[in-house]
CSV table of C-alpha atoms in Angstrom, one decimal:
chain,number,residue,atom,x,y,z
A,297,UNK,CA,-44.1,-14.9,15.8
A,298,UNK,CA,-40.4,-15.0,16.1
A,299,UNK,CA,-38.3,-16.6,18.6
A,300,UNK,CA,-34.9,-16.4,20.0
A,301,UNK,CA,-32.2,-18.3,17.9
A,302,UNK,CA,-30.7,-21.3,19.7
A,303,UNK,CA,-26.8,-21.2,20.7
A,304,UNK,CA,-25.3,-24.0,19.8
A,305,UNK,CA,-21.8,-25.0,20.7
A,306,UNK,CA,-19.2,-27.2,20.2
A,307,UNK,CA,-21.1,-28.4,16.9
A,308,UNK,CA,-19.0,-30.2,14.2
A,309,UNK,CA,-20.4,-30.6,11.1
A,310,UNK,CA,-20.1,-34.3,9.1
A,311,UNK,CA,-19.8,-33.8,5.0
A,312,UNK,CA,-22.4,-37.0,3.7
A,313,UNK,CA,-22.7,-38.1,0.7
A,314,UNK,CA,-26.5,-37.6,-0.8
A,315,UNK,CA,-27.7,-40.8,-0.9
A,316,UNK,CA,-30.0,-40.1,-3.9
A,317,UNK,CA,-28.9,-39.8,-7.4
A,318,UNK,CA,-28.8,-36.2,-8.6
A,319,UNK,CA,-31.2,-34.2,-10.2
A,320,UNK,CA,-30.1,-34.1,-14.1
A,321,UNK,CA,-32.3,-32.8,-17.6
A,322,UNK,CA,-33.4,-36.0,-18.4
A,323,UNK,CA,-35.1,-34.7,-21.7
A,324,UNK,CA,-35.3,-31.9,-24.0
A,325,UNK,CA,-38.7,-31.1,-25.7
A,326,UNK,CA,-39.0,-28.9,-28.6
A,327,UNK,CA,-42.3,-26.5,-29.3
A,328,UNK,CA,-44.4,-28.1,-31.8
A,329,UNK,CA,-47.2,-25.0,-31.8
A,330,UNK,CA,-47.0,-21.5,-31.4
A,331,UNK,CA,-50.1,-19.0,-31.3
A,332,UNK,CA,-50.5,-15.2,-31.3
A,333,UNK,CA,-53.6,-14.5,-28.2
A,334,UNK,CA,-52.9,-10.3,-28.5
A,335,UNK,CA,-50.6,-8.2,-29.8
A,336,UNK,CA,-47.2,-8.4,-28.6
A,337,UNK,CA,-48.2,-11.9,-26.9
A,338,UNK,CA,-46.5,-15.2,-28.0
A,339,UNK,CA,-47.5,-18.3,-26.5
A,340,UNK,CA,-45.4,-22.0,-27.4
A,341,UNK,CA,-47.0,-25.2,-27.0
A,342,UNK,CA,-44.6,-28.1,-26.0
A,343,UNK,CA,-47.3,-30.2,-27.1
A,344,UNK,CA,-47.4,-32.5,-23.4
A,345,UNK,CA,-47.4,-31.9,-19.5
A,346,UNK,CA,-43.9,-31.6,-18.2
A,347,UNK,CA,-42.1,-30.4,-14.4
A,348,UNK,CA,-38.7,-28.7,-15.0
A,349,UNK,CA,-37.9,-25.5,-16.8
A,350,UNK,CA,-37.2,-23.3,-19.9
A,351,UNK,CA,-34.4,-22.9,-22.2
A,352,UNK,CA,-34.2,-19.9,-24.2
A,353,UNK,CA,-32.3,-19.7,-27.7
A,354,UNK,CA,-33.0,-15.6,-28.3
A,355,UNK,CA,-31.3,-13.3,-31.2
A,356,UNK,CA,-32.3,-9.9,-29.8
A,357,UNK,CA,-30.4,-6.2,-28.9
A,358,UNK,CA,-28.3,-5.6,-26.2
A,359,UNK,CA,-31.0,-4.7,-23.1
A,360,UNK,CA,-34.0,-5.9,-24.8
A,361,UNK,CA,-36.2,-7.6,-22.3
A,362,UNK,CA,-38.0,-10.6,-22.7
A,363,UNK,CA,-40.6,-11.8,-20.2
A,364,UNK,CA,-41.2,-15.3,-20.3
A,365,UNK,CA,-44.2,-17.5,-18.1
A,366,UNK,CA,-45.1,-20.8,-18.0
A,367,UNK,CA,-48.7,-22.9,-17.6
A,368,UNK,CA,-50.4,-26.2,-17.7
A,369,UNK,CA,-53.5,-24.7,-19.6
A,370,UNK,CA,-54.7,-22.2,-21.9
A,371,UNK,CA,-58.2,-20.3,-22.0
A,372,UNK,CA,-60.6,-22.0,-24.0
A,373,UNK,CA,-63.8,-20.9,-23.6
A,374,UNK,CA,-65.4,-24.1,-24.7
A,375,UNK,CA,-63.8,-26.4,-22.3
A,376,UNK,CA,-63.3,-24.1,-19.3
A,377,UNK,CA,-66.9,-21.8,-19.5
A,378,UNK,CA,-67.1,-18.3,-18.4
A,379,UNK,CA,-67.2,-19.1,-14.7
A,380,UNK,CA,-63.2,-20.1,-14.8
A,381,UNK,CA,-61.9,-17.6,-13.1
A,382,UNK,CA,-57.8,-19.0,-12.9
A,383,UNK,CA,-57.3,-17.7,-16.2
A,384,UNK,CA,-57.4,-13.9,-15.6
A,385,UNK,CA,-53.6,-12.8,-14.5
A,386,UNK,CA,-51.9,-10.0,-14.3
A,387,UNK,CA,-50.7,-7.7,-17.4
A,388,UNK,CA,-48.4,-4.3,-16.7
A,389,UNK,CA,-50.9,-2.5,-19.3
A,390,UNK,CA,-53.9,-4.0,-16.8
A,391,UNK,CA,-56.0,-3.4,-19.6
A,392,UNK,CA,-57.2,-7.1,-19.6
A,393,UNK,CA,-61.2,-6.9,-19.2
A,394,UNK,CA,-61.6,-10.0,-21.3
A,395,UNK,CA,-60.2,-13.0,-21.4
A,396,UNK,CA,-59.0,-14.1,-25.4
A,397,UNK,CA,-58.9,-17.6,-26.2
A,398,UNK,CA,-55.2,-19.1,-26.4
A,399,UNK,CA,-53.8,-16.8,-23.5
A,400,UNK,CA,-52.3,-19.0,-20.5
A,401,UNK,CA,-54.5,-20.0,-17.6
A,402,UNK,CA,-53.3,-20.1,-13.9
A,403,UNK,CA,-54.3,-23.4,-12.3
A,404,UNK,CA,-57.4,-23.8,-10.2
A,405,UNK,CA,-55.2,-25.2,-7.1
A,406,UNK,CA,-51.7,-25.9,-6.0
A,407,UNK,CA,-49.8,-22.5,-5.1
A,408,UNK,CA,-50.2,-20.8,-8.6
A,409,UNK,CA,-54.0,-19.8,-7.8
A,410,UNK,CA,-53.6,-16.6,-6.1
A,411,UNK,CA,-56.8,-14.2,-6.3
A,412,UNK,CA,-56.1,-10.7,-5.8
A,413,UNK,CA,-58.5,-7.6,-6.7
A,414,UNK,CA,-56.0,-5.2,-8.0
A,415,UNK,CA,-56.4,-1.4,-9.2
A,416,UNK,CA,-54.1,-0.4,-11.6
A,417,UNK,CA,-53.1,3.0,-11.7
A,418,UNK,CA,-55.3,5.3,-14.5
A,419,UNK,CA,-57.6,2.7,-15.0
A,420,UNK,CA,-61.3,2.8,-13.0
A,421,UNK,CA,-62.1,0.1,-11.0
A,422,UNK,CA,-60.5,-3.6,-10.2
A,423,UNK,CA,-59.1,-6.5,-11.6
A,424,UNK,CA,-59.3,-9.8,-9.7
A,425,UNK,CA,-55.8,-11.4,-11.2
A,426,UNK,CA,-53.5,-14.0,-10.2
A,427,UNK,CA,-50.0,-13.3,-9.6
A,428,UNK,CA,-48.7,-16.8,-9.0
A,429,UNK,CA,-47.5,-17.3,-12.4
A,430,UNK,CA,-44.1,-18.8,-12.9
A,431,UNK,CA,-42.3,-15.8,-14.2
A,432,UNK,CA,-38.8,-15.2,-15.9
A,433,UNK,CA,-37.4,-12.1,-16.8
A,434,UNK,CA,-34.5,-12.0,-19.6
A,435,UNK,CA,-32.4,-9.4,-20.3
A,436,UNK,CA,-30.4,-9.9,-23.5
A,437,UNK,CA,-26.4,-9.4,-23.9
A,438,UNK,CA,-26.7,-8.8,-27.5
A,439,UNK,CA,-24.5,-11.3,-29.2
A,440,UNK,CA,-24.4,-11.3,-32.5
A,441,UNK,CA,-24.5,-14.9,-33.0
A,442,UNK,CA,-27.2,-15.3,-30.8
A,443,UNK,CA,-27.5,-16.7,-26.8
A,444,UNK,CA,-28.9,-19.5,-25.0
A,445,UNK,CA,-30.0,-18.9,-21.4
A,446,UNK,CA,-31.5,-21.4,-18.7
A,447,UNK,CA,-32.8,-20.5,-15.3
A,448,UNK,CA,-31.3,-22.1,-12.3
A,449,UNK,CA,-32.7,-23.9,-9.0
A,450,UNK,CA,-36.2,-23.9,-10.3
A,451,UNK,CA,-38.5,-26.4,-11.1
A,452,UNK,CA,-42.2,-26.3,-12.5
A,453,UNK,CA,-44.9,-27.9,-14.3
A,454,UNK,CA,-46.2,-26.4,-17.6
A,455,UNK,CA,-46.6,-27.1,-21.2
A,456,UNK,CA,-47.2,-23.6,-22.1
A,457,UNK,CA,-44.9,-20.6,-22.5
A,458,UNK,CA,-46.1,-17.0,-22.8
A,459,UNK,CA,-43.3,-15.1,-24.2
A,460,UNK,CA,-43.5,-11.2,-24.1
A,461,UNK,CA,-41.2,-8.3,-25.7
A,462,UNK,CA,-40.3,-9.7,-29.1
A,463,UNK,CA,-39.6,-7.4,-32.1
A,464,UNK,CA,-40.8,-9.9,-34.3
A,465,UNK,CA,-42.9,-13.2,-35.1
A,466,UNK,CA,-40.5,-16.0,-33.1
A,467,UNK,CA,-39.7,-19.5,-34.5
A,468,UNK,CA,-40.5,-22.9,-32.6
A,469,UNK,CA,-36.6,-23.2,-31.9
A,470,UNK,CA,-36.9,-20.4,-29.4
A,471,UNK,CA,-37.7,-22.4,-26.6
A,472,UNK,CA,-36.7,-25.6,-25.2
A,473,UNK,CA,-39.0,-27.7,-22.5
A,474,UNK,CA,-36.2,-29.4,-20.0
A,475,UNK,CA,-37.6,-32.2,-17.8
A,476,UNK,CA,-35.9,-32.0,-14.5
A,477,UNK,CA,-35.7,-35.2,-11.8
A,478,UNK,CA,-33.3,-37.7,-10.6
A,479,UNK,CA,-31.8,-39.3,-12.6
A,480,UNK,CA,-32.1,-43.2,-11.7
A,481,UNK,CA,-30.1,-46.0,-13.8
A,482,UNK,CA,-31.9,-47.1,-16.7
A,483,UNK,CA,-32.7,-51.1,-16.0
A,484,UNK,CA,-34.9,-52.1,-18.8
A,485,UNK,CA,-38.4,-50.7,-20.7
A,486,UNK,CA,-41.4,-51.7,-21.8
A,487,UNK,CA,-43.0,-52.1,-24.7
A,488,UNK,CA,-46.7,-53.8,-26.0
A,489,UNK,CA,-48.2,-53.9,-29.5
A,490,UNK,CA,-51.4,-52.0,-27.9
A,491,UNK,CA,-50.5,-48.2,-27.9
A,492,UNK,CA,-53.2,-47.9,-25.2
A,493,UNK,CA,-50.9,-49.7,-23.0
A,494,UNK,CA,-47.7,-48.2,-23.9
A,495,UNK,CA,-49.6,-44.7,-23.2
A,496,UNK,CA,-50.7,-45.3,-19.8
A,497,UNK,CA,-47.1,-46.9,-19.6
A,498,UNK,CA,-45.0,-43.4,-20.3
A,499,UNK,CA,-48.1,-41.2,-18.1
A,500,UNK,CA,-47.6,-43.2,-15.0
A,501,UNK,CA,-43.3,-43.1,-15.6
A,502,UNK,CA,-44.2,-39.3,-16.4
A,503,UNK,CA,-46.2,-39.1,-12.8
A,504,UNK,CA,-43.5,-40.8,-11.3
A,505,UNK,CA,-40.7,-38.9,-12.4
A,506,UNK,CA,-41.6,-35.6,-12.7
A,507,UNK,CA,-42.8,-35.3,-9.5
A,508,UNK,CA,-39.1,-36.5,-8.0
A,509,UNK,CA,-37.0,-34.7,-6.5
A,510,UNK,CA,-34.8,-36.2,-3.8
A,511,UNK,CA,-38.2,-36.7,-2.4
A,512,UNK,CA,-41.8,-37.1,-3.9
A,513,UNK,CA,-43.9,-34.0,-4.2
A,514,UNK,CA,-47.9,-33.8,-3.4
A,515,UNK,CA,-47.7,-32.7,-7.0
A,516,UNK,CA,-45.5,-30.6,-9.4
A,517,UNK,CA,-47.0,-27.4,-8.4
A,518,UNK,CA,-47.5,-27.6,-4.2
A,519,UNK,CA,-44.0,-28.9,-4.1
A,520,UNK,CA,-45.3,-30.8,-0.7
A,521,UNK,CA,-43.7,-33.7,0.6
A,522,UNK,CA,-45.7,-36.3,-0.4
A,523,UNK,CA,-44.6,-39.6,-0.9
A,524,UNK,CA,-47.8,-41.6,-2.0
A,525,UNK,CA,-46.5,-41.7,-6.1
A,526,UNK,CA,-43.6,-44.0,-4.5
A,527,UNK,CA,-46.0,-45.9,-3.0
A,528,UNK,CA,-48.5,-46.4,-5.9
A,529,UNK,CA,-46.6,-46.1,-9.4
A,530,UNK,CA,-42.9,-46.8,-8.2
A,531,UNK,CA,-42.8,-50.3,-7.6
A,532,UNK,CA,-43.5,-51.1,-11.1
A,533,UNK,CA,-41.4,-48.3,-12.4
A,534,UNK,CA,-38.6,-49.9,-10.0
A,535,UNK,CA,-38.6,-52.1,-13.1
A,536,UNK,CA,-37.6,-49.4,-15.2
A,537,UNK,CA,-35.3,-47.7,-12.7
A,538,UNK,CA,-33.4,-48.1,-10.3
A,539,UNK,CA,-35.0,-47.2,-7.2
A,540,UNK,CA,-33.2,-48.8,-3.8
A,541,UNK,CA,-31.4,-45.5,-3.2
A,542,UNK,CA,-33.8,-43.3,-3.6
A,543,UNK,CA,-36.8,-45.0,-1.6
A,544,UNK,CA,-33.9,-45.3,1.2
A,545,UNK,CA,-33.7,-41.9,1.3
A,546,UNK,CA,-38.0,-41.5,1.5
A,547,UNK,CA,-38.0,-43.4,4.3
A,548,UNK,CA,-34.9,-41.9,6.4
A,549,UNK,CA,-37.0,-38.6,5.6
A,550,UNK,CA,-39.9,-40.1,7.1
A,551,UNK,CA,-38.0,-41.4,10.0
A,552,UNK,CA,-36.6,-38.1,10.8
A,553,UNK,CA,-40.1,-36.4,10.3
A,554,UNK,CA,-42.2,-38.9,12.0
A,555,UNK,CA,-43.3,-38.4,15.5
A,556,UNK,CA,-43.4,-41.3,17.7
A,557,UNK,CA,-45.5,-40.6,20.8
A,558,UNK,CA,-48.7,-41.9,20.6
A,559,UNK,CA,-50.0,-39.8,23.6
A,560,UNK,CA,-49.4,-36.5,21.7
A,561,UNK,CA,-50.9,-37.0,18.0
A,562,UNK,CA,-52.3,-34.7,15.8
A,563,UNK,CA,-54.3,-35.2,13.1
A,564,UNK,CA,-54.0,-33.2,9.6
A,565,UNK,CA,-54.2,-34.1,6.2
A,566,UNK,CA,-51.6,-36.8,5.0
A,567,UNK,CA,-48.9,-34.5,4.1
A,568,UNK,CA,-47.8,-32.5,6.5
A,569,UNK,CA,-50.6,-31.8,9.1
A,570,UNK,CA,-50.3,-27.8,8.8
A,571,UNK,CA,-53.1,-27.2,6.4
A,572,UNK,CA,-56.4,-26.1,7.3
A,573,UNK,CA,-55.2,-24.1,11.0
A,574,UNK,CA,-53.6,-27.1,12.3
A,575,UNK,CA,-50.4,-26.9,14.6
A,576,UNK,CA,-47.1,-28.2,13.0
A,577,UNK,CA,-46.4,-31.7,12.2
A,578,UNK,CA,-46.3,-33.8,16.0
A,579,UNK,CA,-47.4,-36.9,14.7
A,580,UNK,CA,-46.8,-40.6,12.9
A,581,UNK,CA,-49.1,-39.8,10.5
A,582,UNK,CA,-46.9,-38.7,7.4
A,583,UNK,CA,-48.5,-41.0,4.6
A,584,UNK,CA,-49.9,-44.2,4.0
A,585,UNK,CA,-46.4,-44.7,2.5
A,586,UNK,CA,-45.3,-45.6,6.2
A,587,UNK,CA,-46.4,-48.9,5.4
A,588,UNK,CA,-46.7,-49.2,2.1
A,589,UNK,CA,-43.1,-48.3,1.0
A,590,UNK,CA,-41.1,-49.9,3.5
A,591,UNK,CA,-42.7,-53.3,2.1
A,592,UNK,CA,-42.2,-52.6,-1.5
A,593,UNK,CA,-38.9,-52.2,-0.8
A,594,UNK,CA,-38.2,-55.4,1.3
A,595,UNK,CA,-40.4,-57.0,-1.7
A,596,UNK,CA,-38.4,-56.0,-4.7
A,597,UNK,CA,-34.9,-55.8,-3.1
A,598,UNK,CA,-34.8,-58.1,-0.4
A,599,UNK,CA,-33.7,-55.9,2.0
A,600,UNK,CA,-35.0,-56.6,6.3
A,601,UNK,CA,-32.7,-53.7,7.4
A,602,UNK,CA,-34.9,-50.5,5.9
A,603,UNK,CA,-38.2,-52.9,7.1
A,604,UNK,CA,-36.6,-53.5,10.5
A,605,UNK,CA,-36.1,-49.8,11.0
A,606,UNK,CA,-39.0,-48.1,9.9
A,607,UNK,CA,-41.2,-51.5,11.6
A,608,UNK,CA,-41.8,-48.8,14.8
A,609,UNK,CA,-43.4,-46.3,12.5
A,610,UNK,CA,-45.8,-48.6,10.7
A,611,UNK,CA,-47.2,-49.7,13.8
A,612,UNK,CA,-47.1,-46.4,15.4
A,613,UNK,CA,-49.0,-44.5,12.6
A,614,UNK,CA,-51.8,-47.4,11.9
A,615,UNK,CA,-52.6,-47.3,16.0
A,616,UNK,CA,-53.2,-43.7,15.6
A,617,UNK,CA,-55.8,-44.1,13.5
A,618,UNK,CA,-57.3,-46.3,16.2
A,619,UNK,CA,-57.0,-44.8,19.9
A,620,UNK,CA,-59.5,-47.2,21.3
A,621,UNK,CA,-58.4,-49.8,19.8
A,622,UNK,CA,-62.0,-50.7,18.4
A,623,UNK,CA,-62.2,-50.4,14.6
A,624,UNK,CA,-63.6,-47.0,15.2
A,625,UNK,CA,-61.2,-44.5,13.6
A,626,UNK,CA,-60.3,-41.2,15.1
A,627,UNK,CA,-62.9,-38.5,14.5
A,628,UNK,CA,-60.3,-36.0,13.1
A,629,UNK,CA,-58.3,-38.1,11.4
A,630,UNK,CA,-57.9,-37.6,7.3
A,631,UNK,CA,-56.4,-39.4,4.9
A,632,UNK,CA,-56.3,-36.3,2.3
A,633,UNK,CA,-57.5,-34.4,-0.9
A,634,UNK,CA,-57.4,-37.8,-3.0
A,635,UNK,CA,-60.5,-39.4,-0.9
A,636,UNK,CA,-62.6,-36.5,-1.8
A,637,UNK,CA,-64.6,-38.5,-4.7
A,638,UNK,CA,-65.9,-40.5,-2.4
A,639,UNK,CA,-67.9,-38.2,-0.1
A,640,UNK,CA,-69.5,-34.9,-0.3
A,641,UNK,CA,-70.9,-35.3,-4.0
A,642,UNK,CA,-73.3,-37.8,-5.6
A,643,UNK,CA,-72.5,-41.0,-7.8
A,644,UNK,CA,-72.7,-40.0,-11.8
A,645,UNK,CA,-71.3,-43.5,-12.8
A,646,UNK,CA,-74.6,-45.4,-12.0
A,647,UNK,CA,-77.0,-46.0,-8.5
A,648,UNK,CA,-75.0,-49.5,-8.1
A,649,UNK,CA,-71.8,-47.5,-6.5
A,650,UNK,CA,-72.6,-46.4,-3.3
A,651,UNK,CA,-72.1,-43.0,-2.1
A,652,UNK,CA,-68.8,-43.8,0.4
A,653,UNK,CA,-68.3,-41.3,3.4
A,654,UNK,CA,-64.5,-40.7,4.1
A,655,UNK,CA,-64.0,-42.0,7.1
A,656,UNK,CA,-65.6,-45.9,5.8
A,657,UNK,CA,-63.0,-45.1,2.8
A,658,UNK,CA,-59.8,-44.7,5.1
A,659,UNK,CA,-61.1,-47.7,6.9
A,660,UNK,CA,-61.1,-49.6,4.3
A,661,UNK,CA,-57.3,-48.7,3.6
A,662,UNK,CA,-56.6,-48.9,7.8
A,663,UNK,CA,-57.9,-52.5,7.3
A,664,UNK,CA,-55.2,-53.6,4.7
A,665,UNK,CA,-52.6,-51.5,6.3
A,666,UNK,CA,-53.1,-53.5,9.7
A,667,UNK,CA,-53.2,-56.5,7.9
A,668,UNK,CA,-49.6,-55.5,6.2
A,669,UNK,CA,-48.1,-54.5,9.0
A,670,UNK,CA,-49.3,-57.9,11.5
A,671,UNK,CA,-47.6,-59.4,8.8
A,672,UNK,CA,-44.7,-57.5,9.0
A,673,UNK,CA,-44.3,-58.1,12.8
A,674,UNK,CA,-44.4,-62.0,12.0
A,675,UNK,CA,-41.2,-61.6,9.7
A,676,UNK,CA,-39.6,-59.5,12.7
A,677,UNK,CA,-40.5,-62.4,14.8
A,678,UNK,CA,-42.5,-60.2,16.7
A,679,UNK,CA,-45.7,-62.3,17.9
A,680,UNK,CA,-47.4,-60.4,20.1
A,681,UNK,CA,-47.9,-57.5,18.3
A,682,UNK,CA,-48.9,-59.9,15.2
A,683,UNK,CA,-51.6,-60.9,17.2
A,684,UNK,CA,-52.9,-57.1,18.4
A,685,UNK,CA,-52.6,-56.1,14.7
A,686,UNK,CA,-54.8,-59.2,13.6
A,687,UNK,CA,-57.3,-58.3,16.1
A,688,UNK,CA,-57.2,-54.7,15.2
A,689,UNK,CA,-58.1,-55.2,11.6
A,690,UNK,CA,-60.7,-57.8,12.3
A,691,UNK,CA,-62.3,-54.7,14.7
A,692,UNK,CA,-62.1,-52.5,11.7
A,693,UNK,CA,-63.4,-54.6,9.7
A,694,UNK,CA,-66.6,-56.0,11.7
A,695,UNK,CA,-67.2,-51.5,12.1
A,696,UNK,CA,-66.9,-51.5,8.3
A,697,UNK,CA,-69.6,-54.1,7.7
A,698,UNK,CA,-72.1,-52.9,10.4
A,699,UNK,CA,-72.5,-49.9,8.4
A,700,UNK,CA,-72.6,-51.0,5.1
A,701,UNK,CA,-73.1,-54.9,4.7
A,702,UNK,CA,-76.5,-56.4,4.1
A,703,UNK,CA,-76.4,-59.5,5.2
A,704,UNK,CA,-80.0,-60.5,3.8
A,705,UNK,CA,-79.5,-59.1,0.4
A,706,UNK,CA,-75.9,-60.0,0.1
């Protein structure tokens, strides 16, 4: 539903400097495998997981079209099984019955996964495709030495590219991965004689990076605002980088986002609070990053003005959790998609783990996060609410153990 614009006057806008660094290609990735699925198909292999975008390096006619999408996966019938439905997308011919290994897969979730029975004309019956596909359509100048052509303000993850309307068998130089994010000073690297360590080294950077952009995304494909990979694998990143700026900027997002009335919360999941038919954001409950970034910050750069500002909004969104003040948390509170292992399906790593129900598993995180922020309110000289937050996560904690300590077995 629409409603009428507002009339604003006497308005004067203030130019600001982004407080960020820009977003820059940060690296350029050559193909390292190409494949033929069908006719007329060409699919490059980047050979890793990237977020940014295509360049294309193309010798071709004047007018010649080339079509060009990208994915995370291809079809592999071994790995994926017959009841993997994201890999069946959409072809002009719609002639596409079967699925043939090496073709590129939509993704099972995250705004590519689009399911639509469609009925192409002169063809019986329906497809169910996808049409969420990152898609790029080139049309060539002709040059006779050749052209080189990027797409602007996009961004993406993929390692795959499907590459359409080529006269002939292309070379791995036709297309160039370009990893997209901002681009931080370089303060140092790291480095171990274990390559298992220097491997989980680059994928966490990789997490962290490639889901940056002047914010931090849910992930590189639902483009939410989601700040938790600055609150789990940037603070040791921060080594690597330099982060001040940029986690200045988080939390003045947050600020601006953040709702502080505690008599008119609603509960949604921890990005925004619009998914599953709930009303728009009205609430304190961004992220766990309330809390947890402010204090990484004040920890690694020493700063008490960022802590002393966003101090209200800790507060405000662990109380939330906790109307009654009790330890009991909110019935429709949720902490998000990344608690789902611990509920709703059964333990295959062994009886000893215990099958967690979400809300024990945000009250285990509510405890710690009460416990952060009394401590918080102690640096700010700010007793009483020290003491209320103590309290509060000793409540938590004693509902925690009444459910799931045995005191006579230990």
């Amino acid at each position: 539903e629409w409603v009428p614009a507002t009339v604003v006057e006497d308005q004067t806008p203030m130019l600001q400097a982004q407080l960020c660094d820009p977003e820059r290609v940060i690296r350029r990735i050559k193909a390292v495998a190409k494949s033929q699925p069908r006719p007329g198909i060409w699919v490059l292999d980047l050979g890793e997981m990237i977020t940014g975008t295509v360049e294309l390096n193309l010798k071709a006619k004047a007018g010649q079209q080339v079509i060009l999408r990208t994915a995370d996966w291809t079809w592999n019938p071994k790995a994926q099984g017959p009841r993997f439905t994201a890999s069946k997308i959409y072809y002009d011919d719609a002639d596409l019955t079967e699925r043939t290994p090496g073709m590129i897969a939509c993704r099972p979730r995250g705004g590519t996964y689009m399911k639509w029975n469609f009925a192409p004309k002169g063809v019986k019956g329906s497809r169910a495709v996808h049409l969420g596909v990152p898609t790029l359509l080139y049309v060539a100048n002709g040059y006779p030495e050749g052209e080189c052509w990027r797409p602007t303000f996009t961004s993406h993850p993929f390692r795959y590219i499907e590459v359409i309307g080529l006269t002939e068998e292309p070379s791995l130089d036709l297309i160039t991965g370009l990893v997209i994010t901002n681009d931080e000073e370089q303060l140092g690297t790291f480095k171990a004689d274990n390559k298992l360590f220097n491997d989980i080294w680059e994928a966490s950077m990789n997490s962290t990076r490639y889901n940056t952009h002047g914010m931090a995304w849910d992930n590189a494909a639902e483009r939410l605002q989601s700040q938790v990979y600055h609150a789990w694998s940037a603070p040791f990143a921060s080594y690597e980088l330099w982060y001040p700026n940029l986690w200045r900027k988080v939390m003045q997002d947050l600020r601006l986002l953040n709702n502080l009335d505690p008599d008119n919360l609603i509960f949604g999941n921890a990005v925004y609070g619009t998914r599953f038919g709930s009303p728009p954001p009205n609430f304190a409950v961004t992220q766990s990053v309330n809390v947890e970034l402010p204090m990484q910050y004040y920890d690694r750069y020493g700063d008490l003005r960022e802590l002393e500002a966003h101090y209200p909004h800790m507060k405000t969104w662990v109380e939330a959790f906790f109307p009654e003040k009790d330890g009991v948390i909110k019935e429709s509170a949720t902490m998000g998609a990344y608690c789902d292992h611990f509920y709703d399906e059964a333990s295959s790593d062994g009886q000893w783990i215990p099958h967690w129900d979400h809300d024990t598993m945000m009250s285990m995180m509510m405890f710690e996060y009460a416990r952060d922020t009394a401590d918080v309110a102690r640096l700010l000289n700010k007793p009483a609410d020290a003491e209320s937050l103590d309290q509060l996560a000793e409540k938590i904690k004693t509902v925690i153990n009444g459910k799931w300590y045995d005191a006579e077995n230990k």
